[in-house]
CSV table of C-alpha atoms in Angstrom, one decimal:
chain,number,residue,atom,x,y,z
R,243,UNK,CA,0.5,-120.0,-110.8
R,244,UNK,CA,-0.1,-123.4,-112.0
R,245,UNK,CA,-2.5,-124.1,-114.7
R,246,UNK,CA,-4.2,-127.0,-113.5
R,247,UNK,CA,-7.1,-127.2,-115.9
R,248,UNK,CA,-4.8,-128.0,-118.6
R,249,UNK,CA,-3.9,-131.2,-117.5
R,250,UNK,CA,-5.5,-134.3,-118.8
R,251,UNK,CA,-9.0,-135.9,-116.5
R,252,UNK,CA,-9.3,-139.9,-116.6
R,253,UNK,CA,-12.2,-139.4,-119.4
R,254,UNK,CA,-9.8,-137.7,-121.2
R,255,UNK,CA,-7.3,-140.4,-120.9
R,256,UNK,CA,-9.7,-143.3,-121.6
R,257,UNK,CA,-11.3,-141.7,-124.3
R,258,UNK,CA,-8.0,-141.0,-126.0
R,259,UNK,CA,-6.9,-145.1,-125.4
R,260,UNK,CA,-10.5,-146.1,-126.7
R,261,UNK,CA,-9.9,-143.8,-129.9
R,262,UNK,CA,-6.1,-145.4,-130.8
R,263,UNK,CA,-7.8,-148.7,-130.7
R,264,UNK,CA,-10.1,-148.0,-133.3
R,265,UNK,CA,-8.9,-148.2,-136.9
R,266,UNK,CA,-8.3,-144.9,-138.7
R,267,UNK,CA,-10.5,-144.1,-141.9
R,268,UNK,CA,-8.2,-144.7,-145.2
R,269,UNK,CA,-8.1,-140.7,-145.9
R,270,UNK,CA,-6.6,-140.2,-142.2
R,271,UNK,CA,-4.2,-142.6,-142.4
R,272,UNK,CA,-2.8,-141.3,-145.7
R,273,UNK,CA,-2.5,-138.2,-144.9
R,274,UNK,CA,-0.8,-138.9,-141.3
R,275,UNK,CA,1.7,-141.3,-143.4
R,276,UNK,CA,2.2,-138.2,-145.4
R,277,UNK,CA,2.6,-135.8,-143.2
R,278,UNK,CA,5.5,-138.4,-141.4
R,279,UNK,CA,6.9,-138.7,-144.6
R,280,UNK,CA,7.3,-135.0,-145.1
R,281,UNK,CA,8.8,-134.6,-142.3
R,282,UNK,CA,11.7,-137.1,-142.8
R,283,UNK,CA,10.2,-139.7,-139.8
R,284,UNK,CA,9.4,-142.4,-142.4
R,285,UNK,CA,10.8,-143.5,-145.6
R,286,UNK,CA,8.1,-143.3,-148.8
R,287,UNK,CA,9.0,-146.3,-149.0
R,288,UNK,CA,5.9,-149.0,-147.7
R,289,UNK,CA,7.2,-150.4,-144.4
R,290,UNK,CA,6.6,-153.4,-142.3
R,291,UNK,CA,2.7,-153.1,-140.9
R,292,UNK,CA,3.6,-152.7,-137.2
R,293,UNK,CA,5.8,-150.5,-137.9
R,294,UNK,CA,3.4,-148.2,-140.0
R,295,UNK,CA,0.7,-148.9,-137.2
R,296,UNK,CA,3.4,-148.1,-134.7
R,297,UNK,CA,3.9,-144.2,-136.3
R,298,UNK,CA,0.5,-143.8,-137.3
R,299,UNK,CA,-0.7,-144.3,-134.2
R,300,UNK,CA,2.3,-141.9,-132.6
R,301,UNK,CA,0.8,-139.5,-135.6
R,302,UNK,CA,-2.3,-140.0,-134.1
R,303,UNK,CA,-1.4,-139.3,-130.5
R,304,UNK,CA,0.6,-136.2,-131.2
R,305,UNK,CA,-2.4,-134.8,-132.9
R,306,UNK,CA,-5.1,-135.5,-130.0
R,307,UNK,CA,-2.4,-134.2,-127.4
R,308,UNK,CA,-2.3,-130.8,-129.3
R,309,UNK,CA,-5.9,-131.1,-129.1
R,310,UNK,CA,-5.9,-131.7,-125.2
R,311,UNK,CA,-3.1,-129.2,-124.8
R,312,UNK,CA,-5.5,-126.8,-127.1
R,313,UNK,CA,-2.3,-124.3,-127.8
R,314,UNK,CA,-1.9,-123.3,-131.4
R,315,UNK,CA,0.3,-120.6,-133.0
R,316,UNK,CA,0.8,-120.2,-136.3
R,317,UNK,CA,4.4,-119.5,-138.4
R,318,UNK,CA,5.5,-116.4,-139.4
R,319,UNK,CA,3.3,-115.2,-141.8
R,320,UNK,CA,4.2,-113.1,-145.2
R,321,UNK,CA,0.7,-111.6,-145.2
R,322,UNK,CA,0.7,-107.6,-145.6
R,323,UNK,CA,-0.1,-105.7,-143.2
R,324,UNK,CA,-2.9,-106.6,-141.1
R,325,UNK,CA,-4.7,-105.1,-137.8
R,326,UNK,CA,-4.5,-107.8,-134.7
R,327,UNK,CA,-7.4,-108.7,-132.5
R,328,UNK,CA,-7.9,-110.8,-129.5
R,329,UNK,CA,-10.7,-112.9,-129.4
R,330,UNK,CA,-11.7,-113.6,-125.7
R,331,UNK,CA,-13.8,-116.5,-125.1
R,332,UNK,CA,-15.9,-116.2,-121.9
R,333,UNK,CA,-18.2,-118.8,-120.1
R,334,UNK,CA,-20.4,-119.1,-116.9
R,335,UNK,CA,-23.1,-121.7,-115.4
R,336,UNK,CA,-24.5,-121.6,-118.8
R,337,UNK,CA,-21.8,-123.3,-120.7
R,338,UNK,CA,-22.9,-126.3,-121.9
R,339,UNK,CA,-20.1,-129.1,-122.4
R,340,UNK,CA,-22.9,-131.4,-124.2
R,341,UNK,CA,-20.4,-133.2,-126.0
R,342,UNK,CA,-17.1,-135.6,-124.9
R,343,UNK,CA,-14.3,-133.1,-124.5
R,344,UNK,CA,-11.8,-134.2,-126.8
R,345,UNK,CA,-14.8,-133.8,-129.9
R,346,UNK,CA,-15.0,-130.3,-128.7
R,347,UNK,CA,-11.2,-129.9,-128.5
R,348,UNK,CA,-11.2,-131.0,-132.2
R,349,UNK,CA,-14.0,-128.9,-133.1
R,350,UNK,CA,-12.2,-125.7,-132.0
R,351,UNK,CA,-8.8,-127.4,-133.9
R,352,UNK,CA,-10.6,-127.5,-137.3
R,353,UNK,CA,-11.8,-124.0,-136.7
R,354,UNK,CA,-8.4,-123.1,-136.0
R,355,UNK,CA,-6.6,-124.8,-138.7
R,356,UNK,CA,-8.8,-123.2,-141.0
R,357,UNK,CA,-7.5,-119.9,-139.7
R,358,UNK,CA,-4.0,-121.0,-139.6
R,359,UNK,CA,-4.2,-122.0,-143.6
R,360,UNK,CA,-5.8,-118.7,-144.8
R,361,UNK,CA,-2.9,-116.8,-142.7
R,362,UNK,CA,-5.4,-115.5,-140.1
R,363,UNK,CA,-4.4,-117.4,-137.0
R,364,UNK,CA,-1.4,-116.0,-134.5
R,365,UNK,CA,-1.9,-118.0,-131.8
R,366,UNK,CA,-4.4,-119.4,-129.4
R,367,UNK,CA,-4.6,-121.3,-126.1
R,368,UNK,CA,-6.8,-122.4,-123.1
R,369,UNK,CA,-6.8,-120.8,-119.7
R,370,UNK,CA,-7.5,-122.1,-116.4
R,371,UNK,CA,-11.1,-121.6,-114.8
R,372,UNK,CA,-9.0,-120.5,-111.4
R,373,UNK,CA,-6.4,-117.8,-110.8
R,374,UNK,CA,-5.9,-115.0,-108.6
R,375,UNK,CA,-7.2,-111.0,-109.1
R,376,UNK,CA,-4.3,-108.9,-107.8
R,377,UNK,CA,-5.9,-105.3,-106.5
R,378,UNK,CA,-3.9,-101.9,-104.9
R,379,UNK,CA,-3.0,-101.0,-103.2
R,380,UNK,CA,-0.3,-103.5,-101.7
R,381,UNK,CA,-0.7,-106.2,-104.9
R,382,UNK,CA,-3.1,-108.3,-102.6
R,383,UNK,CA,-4.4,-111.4,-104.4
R,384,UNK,CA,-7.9,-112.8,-104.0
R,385,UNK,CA,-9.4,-115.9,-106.2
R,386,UNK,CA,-11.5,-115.0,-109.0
R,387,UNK,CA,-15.4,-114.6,-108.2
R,388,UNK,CA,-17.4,-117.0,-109.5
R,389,UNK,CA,-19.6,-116.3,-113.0
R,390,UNK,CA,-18.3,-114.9,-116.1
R,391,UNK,CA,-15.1,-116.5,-117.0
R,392,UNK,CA,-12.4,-115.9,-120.0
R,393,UNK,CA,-11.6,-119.7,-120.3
R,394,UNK,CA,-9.3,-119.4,-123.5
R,395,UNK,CA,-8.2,-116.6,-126.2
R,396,UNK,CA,-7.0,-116.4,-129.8
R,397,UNK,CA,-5.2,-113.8,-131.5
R,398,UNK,CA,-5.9,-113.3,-135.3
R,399,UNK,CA,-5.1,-110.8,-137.8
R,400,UNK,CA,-7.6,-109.4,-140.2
R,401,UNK,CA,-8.0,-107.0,-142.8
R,402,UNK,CA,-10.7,-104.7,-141.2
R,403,UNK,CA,-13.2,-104.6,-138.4
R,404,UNK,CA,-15.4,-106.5,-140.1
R,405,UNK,CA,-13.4,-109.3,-140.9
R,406,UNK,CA,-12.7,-110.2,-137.2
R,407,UNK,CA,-16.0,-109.5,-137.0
R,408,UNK,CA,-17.0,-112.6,-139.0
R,409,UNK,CA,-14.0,-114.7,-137.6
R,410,UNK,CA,-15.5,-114.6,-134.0
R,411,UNK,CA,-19.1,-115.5,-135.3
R,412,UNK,CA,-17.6,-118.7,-136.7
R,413,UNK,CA,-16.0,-119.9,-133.9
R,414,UNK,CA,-17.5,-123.4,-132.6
R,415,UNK,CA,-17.2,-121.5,-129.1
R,416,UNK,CA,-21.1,-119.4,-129.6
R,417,UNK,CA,-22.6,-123.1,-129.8
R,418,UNK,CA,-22.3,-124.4,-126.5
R,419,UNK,CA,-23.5,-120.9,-125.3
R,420,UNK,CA,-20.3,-119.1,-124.9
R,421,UNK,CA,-19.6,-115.7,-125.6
R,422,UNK,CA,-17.1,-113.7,-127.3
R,423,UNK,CA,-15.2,-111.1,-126.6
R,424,UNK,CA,-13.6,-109.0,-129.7
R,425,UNK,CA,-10.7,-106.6,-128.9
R,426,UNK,CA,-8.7,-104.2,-131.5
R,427,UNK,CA,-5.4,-104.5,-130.3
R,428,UNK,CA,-3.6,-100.8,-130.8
R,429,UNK,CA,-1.1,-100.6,-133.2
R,430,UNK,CA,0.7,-98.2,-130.8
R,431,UNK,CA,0.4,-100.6,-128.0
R,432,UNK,CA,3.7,-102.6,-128.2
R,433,UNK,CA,6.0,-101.9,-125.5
R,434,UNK,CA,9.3,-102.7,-128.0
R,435,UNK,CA,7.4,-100.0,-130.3
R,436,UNK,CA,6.8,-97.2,-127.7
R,437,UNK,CA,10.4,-98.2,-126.6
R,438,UNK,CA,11.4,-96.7,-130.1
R,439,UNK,CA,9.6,-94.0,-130.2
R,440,UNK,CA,10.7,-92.9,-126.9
R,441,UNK,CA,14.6,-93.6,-127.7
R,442,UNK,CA,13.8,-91.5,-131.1
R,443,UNK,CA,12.7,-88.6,-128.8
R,444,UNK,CA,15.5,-89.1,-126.3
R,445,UNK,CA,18.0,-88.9,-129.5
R,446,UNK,CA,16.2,-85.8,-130.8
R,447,UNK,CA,16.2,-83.8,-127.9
R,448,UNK,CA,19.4,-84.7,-126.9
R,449,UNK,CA,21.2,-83.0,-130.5
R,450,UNK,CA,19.0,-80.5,-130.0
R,451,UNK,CA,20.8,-79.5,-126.8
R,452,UNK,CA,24.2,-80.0,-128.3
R,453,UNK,CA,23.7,-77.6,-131.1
């Protein structure tokens, strides 16, 4: 199914050109420049102007577009162990997008980033306002009915109950008049762990029967 609401509207567009015309605050574009330098795609070095403008401004876009995208997942974390949940972020009529959508984009980005940095974030994306609800009991496939919609998701890690808890009252989704749905996800639940468990049992009965 293709996720058409992820793809970028013309007032995304223009409001992205308007915003690379505009010159950066001095705090921004040192730590783009930085960040570029860290990763090995400019020397430290000063360069020529345009070309600094040129990958500051490539810094720049690369940031709004994971904005516009609105994915995030965070690396492999070294945190101990930690009980997942899945934040569900539901909408209807009642949503209100009162602000341009690329400031709300980066609204939900520094909420996330904050996550990511104190090793709470997994991952997170957007979903599209349209798909299909498959039913029994021949998999037939009907549009979704209109209302209550689950419009994006993250998945964080948290040291109790109360700790996701307090994660999903922060997020800038509650706001605009959304509403969040908080999920434990079981510990038991992975199919690769059941897999285990059931090839454990398998191997147990099956030298019990050779004996």
């Amino acid at each position: 199914m293709e996720n058409e609401d992820l793809e970028w509207t013309e007032q995304e567009r223009a409001e992205l050109a308007a915003l690379l015309r505009q010159s950066p605050p001095s705090e921004l574009e040192g730590r783009v420049i930085g960040r570029l330098v860290t990763a090995g795609l400019l020397a430290r070095r000063r360069a020529p102007v345009a070309r600094r403008s040129w990958l500051l401004a490539a810094g720049l876009a690369l940031l709004l577009v994971g904005f516009g995208l609105g994915r995030w997942q965070a690396p492999s974390s070294d945190a101990g162990p930690m009980t997942r949940y899945l934040l569900l972020l539901h909408e209807d009529e009642s949503f209100r997008r009162d602000r341009p959508p690329l400031a709300m984009r980066a609204e939900v980005a520094r909420w996330a980033t904050r996550l990511q940095r104190a090793g709470e974030l997994i991952e997170g994306d957007r979903l599209g306002l349209q798909g299909n609800l498959v039913t029994p009991p021949n998999g037939a496939a009907t549009g979704l009915a209109p209302g209550d919609v689950i419009s994006g998701f993250f998945m964080v890690r948290a040291v109790s109950d109360e700790r996701a808890l307090a994660i999903a009252r922060t997020c800038p989704h509650l706001a605009h008049g959304g509403r969040i749905e908080l999920r434990r996800i079981q510990a038991d639940g992975r199919v690769g762990a059941v897999s285990k468990v059931y090839e454990a049992h398998v191997f147990r009965a099956a030298r019990a029967a050779s004996r």
